[in-house]
Short mmCIF file of C-alpha atoms and ligand atoms in Angstrom, two decimals:
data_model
loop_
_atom_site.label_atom_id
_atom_site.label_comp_id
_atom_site.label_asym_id
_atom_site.label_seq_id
_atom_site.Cartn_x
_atom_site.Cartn_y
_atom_site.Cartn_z
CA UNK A 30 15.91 42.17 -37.14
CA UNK A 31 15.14 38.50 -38.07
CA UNK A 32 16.91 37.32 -41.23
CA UNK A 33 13.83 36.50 -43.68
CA UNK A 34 15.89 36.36 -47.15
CA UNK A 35 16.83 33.20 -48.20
CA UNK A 36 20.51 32.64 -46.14
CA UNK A 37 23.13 32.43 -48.73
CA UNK A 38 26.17 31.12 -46.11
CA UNK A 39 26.17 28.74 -43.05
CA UNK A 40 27.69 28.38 -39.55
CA UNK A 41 27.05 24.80 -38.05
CA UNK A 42 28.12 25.00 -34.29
CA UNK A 43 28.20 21.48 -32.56
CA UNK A 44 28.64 21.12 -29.18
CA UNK A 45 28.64 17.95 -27.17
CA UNK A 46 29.83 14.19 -28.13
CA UNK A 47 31.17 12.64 -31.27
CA UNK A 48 27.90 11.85 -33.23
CA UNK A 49 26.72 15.84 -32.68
CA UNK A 50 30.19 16.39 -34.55
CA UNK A 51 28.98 13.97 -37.12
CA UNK A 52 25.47 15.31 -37.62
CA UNK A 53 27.00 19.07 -38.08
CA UNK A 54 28.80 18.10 -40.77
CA UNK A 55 25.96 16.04 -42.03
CA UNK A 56 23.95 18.89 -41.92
CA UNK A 57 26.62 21.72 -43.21
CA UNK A 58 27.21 18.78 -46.05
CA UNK A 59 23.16 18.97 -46.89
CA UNK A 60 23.60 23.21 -46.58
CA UNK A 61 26.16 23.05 -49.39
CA UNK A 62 24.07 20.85 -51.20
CA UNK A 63 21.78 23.32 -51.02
CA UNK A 64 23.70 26.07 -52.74
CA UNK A 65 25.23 27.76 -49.58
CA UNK A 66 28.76 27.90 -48.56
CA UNK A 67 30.20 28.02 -45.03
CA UNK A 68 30.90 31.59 -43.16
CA UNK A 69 34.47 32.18 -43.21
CA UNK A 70 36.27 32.40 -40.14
CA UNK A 71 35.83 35.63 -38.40
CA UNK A 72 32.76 36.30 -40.69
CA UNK A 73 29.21 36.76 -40.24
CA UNK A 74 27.24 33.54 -41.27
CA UNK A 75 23.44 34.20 -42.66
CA UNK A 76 22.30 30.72 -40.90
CA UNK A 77 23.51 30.03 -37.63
CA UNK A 78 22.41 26.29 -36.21
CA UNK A 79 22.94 25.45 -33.10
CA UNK A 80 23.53 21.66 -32.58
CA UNK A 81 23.01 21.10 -29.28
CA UNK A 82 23.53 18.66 -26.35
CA UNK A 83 21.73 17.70 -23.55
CA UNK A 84 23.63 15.69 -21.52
CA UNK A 85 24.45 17.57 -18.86
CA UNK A 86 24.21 20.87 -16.63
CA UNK A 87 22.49 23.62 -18.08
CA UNK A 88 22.04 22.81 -21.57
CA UNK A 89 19.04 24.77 -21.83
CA UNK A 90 20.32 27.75 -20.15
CA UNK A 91 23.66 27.95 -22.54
CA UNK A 92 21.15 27.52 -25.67
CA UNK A 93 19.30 30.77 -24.46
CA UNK A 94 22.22 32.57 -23.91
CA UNK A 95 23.69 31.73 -27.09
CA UNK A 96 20.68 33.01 -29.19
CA UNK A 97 21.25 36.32 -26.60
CA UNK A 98 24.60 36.91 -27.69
CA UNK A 99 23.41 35.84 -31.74
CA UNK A 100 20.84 38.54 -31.43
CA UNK A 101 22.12 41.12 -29.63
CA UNK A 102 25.61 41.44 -32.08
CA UNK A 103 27.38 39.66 -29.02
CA UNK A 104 28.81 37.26 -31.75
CA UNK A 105 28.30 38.86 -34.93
CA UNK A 106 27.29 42.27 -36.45
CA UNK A 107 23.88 41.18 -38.07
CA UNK A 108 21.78 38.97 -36.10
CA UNK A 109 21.50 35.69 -38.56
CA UNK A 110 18.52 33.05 -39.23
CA UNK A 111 18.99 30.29 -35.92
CA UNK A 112 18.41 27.25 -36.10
CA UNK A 113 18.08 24.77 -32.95
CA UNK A 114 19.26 21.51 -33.39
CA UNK A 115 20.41 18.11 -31.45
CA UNK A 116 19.17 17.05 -28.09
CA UNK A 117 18.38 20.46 -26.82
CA UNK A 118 15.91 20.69 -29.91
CA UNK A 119 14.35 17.15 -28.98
CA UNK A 120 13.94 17.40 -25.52
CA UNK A 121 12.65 20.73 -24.68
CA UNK A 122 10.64 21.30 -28.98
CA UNK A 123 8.12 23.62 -28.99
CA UNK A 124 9.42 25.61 -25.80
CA UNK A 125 12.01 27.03 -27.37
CA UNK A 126 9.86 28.33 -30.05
CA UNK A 127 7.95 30.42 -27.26
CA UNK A 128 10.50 31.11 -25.36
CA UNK A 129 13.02 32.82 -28.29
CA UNK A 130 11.06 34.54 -30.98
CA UNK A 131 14.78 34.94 -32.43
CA UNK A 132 14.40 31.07 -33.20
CA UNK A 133 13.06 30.29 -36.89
CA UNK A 134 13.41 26.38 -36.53
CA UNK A 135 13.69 23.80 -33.84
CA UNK A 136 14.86 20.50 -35.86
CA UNK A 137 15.40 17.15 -33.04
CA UNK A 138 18.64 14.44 -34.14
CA UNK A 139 16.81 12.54 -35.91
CA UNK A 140 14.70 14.97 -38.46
CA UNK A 141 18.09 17.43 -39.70
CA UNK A 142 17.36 16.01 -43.11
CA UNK A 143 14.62 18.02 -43.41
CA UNK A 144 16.51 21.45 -42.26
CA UNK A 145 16.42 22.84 -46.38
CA UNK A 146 12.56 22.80 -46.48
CA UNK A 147 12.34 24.37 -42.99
CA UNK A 148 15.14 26.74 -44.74
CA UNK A 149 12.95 27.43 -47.36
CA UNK A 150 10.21 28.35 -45.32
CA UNK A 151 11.38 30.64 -42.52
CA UNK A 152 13.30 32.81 -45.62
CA UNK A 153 9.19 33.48 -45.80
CA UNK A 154 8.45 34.00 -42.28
CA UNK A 155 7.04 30.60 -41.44
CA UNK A 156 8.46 29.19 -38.31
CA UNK A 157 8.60 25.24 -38.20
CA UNK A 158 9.48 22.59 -35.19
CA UNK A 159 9.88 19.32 -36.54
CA UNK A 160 11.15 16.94 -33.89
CA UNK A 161 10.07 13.47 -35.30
CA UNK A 162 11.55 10.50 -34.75
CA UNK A 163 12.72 7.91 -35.78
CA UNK A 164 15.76 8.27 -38.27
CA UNK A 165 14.78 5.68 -40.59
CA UNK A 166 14.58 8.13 -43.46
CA UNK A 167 17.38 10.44 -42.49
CA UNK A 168 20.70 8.96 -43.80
CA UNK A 169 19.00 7.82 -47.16
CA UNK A 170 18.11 11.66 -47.39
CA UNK A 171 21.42 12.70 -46.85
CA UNK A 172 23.96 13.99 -49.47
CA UNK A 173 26.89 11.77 -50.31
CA UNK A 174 30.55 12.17 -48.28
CA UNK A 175 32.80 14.46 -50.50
CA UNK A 176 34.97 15.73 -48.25
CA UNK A 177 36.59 14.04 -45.51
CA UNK A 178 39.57 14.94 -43.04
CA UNK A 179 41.89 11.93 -42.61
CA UNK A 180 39.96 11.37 -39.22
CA UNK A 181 36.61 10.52 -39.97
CA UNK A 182 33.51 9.69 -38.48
CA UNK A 183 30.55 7.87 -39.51
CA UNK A 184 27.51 6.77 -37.77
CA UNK A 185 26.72 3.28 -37.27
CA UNK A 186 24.29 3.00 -34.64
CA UNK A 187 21.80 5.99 -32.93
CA UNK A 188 19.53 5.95 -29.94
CA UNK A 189 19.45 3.43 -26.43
CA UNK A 190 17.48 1.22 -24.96
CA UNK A 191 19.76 1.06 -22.38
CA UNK A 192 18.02 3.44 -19.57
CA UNK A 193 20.52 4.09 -17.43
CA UNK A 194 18.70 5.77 -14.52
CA UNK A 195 20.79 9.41 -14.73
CA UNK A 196 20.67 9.47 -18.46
CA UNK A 197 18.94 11.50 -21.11
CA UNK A 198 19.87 9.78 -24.43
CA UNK A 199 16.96 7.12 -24.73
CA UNK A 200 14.58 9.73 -24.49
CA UNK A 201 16.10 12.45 -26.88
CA UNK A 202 17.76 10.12 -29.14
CA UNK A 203 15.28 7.30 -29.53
CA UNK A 204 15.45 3.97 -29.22
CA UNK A 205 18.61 1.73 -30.95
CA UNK A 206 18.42 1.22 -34.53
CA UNK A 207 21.44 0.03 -36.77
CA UNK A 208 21.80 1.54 -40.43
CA UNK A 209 21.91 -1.19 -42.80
CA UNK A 210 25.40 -3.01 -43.53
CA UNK A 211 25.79 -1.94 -47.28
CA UNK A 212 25.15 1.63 -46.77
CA UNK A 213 28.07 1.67 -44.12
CA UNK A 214 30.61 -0.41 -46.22
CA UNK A 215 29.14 2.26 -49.12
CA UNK A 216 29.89 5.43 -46.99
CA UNK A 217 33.09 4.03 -45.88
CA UNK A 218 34.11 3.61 -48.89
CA UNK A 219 33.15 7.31 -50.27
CA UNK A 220 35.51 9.13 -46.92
CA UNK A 221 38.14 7.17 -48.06
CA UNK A 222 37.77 7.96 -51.57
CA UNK A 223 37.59 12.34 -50.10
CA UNK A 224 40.93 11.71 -48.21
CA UNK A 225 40.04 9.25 -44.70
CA UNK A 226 42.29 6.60 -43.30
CA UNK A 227 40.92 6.38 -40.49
CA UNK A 228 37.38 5.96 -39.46
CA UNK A 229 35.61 6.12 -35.63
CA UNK A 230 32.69 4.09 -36.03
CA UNK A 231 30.10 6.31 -33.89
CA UNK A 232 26.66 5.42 -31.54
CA UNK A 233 25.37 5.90 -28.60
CA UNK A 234 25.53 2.20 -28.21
CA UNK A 235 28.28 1.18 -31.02
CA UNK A 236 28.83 -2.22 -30.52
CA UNK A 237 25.03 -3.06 -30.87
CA UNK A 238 25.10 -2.53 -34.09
CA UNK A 239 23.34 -5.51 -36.07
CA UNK A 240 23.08 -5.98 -39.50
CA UNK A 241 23.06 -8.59 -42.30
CA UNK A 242 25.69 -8.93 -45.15
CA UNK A 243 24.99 -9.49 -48.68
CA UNK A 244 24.63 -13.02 -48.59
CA UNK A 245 22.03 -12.05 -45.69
CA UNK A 246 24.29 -13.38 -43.19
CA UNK A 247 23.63 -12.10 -39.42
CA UNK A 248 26.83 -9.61 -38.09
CA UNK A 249 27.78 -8.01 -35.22
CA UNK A 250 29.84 -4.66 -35.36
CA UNK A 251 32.82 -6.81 -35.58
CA UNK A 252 31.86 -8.15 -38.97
CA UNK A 253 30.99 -5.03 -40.18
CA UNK A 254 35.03 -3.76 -38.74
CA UNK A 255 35.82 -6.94 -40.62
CA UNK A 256 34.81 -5.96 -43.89
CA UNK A 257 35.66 -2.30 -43.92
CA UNK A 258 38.90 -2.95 -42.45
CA UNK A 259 39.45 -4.84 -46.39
CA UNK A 260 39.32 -1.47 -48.27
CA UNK A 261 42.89 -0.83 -48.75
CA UNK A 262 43.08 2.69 -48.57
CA UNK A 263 41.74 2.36 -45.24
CA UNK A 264 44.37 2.61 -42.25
CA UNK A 265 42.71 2.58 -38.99
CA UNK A 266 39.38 1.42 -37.52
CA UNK A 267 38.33 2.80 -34.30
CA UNK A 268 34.81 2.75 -32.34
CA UNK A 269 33.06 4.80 -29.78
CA UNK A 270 31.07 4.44 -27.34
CA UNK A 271 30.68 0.84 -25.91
CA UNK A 272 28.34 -0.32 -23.53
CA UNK A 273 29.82 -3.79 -21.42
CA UNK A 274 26.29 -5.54 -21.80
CA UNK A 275 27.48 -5.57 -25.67
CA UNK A 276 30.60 -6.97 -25.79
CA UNK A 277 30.99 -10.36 -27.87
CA UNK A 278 33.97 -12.30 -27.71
CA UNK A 279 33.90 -11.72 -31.61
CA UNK A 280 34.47 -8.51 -30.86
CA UNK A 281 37.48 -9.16 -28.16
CA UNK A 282 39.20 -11.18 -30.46
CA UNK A 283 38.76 -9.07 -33.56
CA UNK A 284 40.84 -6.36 -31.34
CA UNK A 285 43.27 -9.55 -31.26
CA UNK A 286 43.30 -10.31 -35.48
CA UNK A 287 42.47 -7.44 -37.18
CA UNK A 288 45.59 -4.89 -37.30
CA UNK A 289 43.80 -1.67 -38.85
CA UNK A 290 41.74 -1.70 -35.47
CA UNK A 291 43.52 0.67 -32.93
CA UNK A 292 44.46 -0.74 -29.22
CA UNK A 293 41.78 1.58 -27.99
CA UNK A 294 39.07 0.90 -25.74
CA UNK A 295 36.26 3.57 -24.47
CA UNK A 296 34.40 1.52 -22.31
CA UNK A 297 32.38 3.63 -19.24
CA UNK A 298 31.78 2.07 -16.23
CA UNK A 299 29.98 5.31 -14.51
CA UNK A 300 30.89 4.22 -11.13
CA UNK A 301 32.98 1.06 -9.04
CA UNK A 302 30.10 0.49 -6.45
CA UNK A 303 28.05 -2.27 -6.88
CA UNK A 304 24.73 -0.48 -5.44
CA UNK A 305 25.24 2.58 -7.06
CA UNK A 306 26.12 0.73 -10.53
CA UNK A 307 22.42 -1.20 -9.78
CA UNK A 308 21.12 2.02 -8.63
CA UNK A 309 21.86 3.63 -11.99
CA UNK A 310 20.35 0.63 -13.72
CA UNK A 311 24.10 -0.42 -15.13
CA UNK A 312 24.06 -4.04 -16.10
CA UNK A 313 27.66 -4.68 -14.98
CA UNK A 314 29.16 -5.21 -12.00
CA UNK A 315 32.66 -3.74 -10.86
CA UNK A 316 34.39 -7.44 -11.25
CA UNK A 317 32.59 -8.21 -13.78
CA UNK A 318 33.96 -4.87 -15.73
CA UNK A 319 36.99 -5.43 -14.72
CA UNK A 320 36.94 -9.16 -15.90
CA UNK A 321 35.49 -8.04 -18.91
CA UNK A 322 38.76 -5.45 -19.77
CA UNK A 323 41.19 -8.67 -19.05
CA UNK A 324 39.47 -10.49 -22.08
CA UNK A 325 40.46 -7.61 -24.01
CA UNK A 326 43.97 -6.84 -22.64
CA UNK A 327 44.22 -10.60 -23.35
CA UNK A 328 43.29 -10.15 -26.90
CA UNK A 329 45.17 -7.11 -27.20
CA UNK A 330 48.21 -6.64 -24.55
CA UNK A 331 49.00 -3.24 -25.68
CA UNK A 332 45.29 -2.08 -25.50
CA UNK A 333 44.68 1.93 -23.89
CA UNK A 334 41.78 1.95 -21.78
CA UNK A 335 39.67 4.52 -21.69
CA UNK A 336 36.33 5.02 -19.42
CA UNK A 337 33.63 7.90 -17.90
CA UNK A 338 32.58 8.25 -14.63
CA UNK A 339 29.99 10.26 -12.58
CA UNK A 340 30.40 11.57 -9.03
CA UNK A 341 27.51 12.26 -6.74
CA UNK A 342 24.98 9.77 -8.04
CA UNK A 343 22.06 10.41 -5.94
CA UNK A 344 22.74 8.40 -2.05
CA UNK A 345 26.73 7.99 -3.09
CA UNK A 346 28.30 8.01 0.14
CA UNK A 347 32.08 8.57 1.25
CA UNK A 348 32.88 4.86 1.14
CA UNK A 349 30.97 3.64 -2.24
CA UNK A 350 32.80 7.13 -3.71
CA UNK A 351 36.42 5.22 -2.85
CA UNK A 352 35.00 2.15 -4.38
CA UNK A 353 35.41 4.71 -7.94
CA UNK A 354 39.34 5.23 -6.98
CA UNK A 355 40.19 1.84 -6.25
CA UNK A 356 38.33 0.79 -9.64
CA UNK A 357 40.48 3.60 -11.31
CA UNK A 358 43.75 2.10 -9.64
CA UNK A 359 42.92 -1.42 -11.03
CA UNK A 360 42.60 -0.17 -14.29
CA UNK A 361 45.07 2.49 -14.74
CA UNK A 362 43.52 4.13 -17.74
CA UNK A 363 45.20 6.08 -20.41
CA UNK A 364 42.92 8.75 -19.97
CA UNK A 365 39.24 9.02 -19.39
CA UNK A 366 36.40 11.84 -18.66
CA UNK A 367 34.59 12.14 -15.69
CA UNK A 368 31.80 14.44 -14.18
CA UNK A 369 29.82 15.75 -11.62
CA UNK A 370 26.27 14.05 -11.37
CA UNK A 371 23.32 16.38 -12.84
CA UNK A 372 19.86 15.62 -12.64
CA UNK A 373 17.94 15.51 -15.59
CA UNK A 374 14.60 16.55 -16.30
CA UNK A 375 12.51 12.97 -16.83
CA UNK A 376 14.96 10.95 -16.02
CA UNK A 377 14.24 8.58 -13.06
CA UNK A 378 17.68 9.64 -10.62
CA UNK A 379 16.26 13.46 -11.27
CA UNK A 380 13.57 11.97 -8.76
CA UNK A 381 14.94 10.21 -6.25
CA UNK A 382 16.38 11.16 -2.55
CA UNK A 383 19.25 12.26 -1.19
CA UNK A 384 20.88 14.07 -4.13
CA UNK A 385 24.58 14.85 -3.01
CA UNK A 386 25.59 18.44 -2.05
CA UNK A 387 27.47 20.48 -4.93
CA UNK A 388 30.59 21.14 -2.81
CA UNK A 389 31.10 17.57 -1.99
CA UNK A 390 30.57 16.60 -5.64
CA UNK A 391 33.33 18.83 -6.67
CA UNK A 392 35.49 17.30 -4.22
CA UNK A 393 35.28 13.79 -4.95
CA UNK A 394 35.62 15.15 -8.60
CA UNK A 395 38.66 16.72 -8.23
CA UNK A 396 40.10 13.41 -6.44
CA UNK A 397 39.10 11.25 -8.86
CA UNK A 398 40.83 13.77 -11.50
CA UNK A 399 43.74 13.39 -9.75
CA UNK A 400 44.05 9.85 -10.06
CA UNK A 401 43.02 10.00 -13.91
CA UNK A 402 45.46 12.51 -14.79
CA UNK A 403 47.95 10.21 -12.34
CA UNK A 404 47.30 7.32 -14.50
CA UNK A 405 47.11 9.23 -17.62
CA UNK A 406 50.83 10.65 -17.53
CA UNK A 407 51.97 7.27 -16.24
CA UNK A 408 50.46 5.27 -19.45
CA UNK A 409 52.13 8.79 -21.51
CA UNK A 410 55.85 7.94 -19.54
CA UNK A 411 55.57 4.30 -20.52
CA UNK A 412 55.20 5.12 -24.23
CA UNK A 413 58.52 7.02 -24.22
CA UNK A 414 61.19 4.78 -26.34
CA UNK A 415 58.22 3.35 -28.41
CA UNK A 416 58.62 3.50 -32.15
CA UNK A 417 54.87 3.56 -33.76
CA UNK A 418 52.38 5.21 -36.56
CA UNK A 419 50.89 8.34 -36.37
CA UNK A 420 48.42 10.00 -38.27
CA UNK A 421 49.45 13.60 -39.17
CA UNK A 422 45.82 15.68 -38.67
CA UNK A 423 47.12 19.36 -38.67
CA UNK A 424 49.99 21.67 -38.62
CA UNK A 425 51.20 22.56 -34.84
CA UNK A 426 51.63 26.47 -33.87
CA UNK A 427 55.39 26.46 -34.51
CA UNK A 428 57.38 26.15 -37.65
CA UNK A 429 57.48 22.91 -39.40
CA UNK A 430 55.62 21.47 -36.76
CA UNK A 431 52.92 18.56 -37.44
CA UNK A 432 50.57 17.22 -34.75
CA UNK A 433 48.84 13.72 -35.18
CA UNK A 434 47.65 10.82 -33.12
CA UNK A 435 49.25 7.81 -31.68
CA UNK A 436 47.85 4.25 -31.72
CA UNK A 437 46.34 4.54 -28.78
CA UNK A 438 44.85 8.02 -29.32
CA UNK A 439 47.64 10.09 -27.83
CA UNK A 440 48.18 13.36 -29.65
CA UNK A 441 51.55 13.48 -31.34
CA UNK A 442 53.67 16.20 -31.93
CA UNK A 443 56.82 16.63 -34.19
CA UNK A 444 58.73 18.48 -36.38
CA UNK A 445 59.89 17.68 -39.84
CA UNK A 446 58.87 16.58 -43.48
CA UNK A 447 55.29 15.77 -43.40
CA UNK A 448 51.63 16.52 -44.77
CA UNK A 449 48.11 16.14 -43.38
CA UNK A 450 46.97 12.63 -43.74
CA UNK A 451 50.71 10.97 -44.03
CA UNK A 452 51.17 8.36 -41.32
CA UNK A 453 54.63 8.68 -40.58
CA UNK A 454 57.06 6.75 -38.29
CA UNK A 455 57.79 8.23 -35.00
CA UNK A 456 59.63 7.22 -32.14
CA UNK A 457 58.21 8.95 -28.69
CA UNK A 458 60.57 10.73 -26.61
CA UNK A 459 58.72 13.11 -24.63
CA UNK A 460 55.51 13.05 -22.23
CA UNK A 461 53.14 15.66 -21.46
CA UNK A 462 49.58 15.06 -19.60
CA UNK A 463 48.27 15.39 -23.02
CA UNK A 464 50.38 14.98 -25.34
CA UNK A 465 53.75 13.28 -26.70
CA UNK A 466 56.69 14.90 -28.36
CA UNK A 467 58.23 12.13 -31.21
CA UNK A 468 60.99 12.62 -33.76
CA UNK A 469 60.61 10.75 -37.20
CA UNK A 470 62.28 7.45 -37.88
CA UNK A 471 63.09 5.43 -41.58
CA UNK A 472 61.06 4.55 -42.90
CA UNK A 473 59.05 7.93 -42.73
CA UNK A 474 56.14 7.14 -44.30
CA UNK A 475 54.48 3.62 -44.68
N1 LIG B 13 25.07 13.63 -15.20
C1 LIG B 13 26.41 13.54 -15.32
N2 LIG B 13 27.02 12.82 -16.28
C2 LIG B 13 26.22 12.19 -17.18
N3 LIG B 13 26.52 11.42 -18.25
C3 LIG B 13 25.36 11.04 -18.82
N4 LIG B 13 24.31 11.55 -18.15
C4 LIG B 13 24.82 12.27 -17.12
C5 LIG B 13 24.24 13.01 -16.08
N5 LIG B 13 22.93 13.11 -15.94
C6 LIG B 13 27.88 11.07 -18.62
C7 LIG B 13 28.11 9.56 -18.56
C8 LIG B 13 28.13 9.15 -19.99
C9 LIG B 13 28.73 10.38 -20.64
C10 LIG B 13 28.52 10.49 -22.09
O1 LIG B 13 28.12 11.45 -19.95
O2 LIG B 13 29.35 9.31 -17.94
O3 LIG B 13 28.89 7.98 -20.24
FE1 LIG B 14 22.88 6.93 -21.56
FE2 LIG B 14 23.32 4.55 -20.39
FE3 LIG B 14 22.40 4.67 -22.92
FE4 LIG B 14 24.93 5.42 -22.39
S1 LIG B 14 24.06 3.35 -22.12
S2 LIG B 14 23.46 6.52 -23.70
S3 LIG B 14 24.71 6.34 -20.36
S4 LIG B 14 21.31 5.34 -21.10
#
């Protein structure tokens, strides 16, 4: 049975990239708003949406099965109201709709403001799509922050105009537009006030944000880190994800003069062959990437790099595949995320010939995840002996154990007199793949 009574509690479950985590808390924010409260853990929620991604293999398919196991008691005893959102919801609309009766609304990225009147209607039995773009109206609709974990993030920038050839975000995300300058510094100001110090400044396409100050003044997203990084109660500025056509030297040297802006870099390069990087419509070459991550490690010495990749672009052969590795071994990232190539729908490289067999796209990815995780526990070993700041996020599984994150995004763990959102002085004594074991040094907290 369909839930048709108005849903008195909420489960938001994102899956996918930073911003999706962002919009599900927009949206459970806006569900609160609305008089609901979230499902305990463990307990069956009334409202189930499904924020979904699109980005690669078998979105689609995991959707479907995930309304299966909603409906059938898989996941919970009563089937609840569903909800489709994110890029799932935008790119395949009103087929989901036909496809899962169980369904009551299909809401795309840029139209979850409206989720409480679609709410409103399918507690009477009216099913609703509404997949509009663009966003213009949706942050201005939103609730204000109230609650905030001392990691925060807040959305800058949405949508590409970018069109990488493998890529689904221009089409399901829309194309770039910035949200105006005083509404960041505004909702920057309100996670600080529910508990942030630090803030990831979120797009598909971060650092082309634009905007104008008050005096009407043209910035960049490093004036807007500028200014933010001024609220006091703010501790650490961070930003993700970069495109190279985008970076300013303002930005470089802001990583150089502004100290609340972590030595972090996420900056994809996709691949380290020239054709394939034209082939996939990149606008960078592999020297001039790797030029490009000097200027910052210039800037910023200490800076952790941090990059994706794809394996078995369409034509990749043997030799432009080792081109990736030796672009991995010139960098020598702290970590970075990498995946198998996967055609999708609309996208020109769905299209074109000579796609690369599965088998021999998992083996070049499990080389090339050798050589991350190589270069990963090398840049962990050379942090041992360092004395920094971390940022205490949650208790660890064990006894007066803390776990927060480094600097350069390393998760932390220790043991001692702490509380979640203290940044504490650590010195790093022990290295993991993933993560660092520290002790506390005077003076604990700063
Ligand atoms: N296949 C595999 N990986 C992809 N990405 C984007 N589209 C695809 C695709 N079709 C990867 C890119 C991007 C990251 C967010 O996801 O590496 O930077
Ligand atoms: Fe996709 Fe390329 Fe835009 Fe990134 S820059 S969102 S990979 S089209």
């Amino acid at each position: 049975m369909k839930q048709t009574t108005p849903p008195k509690t909420y489960r938001v479950k994102s899956f996918g990239c930073q911003m999706n985590v962002y919009d599900g808390e927009r949206m459970g924010e806006m569900l609160a708003e609305k008089g609901m409260s979230p499902a305990p853990e463990g307990e069956d929620a009334d409202l189930v949406v499904l924020n979904t991604c699109h980005i690669r293999e078998k979105a689609a398919e995991k959707v479907y099965s995930d309304i299966g196991r909603l409906t059938k008691g898989k996941t919970q005893k009563v089937a609840p109201m569903i909800a489709v959102a994110g890029c799932v919801a935008q790119a395949e609309g009103e087929e989901i709709m036909t496809r899962s009766p169980a369904v009551s609304m299909v809401v795309g990225p840029q139209a979850y403001h409206r989720l409480p009147g679609m709410i409103d209607k399918a507690a009477k039995g009216i099913r609703s799509t509404d997949t509009d773009m663009p966003a213009d109206a949706k942050f201005a609709a939103l609730p204000q922050r109230r609650k905030s974990a001392p990691s925060a993030f807040l959305t800058i920038q949405e949508g590409c105009d970018k069109f990488c050839t493998y890529c689904v975000v221009p089409y399901t995300r829309g194309a770039e537009i910035s949200r105006p300058y005083s509404a960041l510094v505004d909702e920057a100001k309100r996670l600080t006030e529910a508990g942030a110090k630090e803030i990831t400044l979120l797009g598909q396409n971060v650092s082309a944000w634009t905007g104008e100050d008050d005096k009407g003044r043209a910035l960049g997203m490093a004036g807007l880190i500028r200014e933010i990084a001024k609220n006091p109660d703010l501790k650490r500025i961070r930003y993700t994800t970069s495109h190279p056509a985008d970076m300013d030297d303002e930005l470089i040297n802001t990583h150089g003069e502004v100290e609340k802006l972590m030595p972090y870099l996420h900056l994809p390069v996709q691949s380290g062959n020239d054709r394939i990087l034209k082939a996939m419509n990149r606008s960078h070459t592999a020297e001039s990437y790797l030029k490009l991550l000097e200027r910052f490690r210039t800037a910023r010495p200490d800076l952790a790099l941090s990059g994706d990749f794809i394996v078995g672009f369409p034509g990749e052969t043997e030799a432009e595949f080792e081109d990736t590795l030796k672009i991995v071994d010139a960098v020598g990232y702290a970590q970075a995320y990498s995946f198998k190539y996967s055609p999708r729908p609309g996208t020109p490289a769905a299209t074109m010939d000579d796609q690369v067999a599965p088998e021999m796209m998992d083996e070049r990815l499990q080389r090339l995840q050798a050589s991350i995780r190589r270069d990963q526990q090398a840049f962990n070993d050379a942090s041992i002996g360092k004395t920094c700041e971390v940022l205490v996020e949650r208790k660890g599984k064990m006894d007066g154990q803390w776990l927060g994150k480094s600097p350069w995004l390393q998760s932390v763990h220790f043991t001692g007199d702490a509380a979640i959102g203290d940044i504490v002085t650590a010195e790093l004594i022990q290295a993991g793949q993933n993560s660092l074991g520290a002790v506390l040094r005077e003076p604990i907290n700063t």
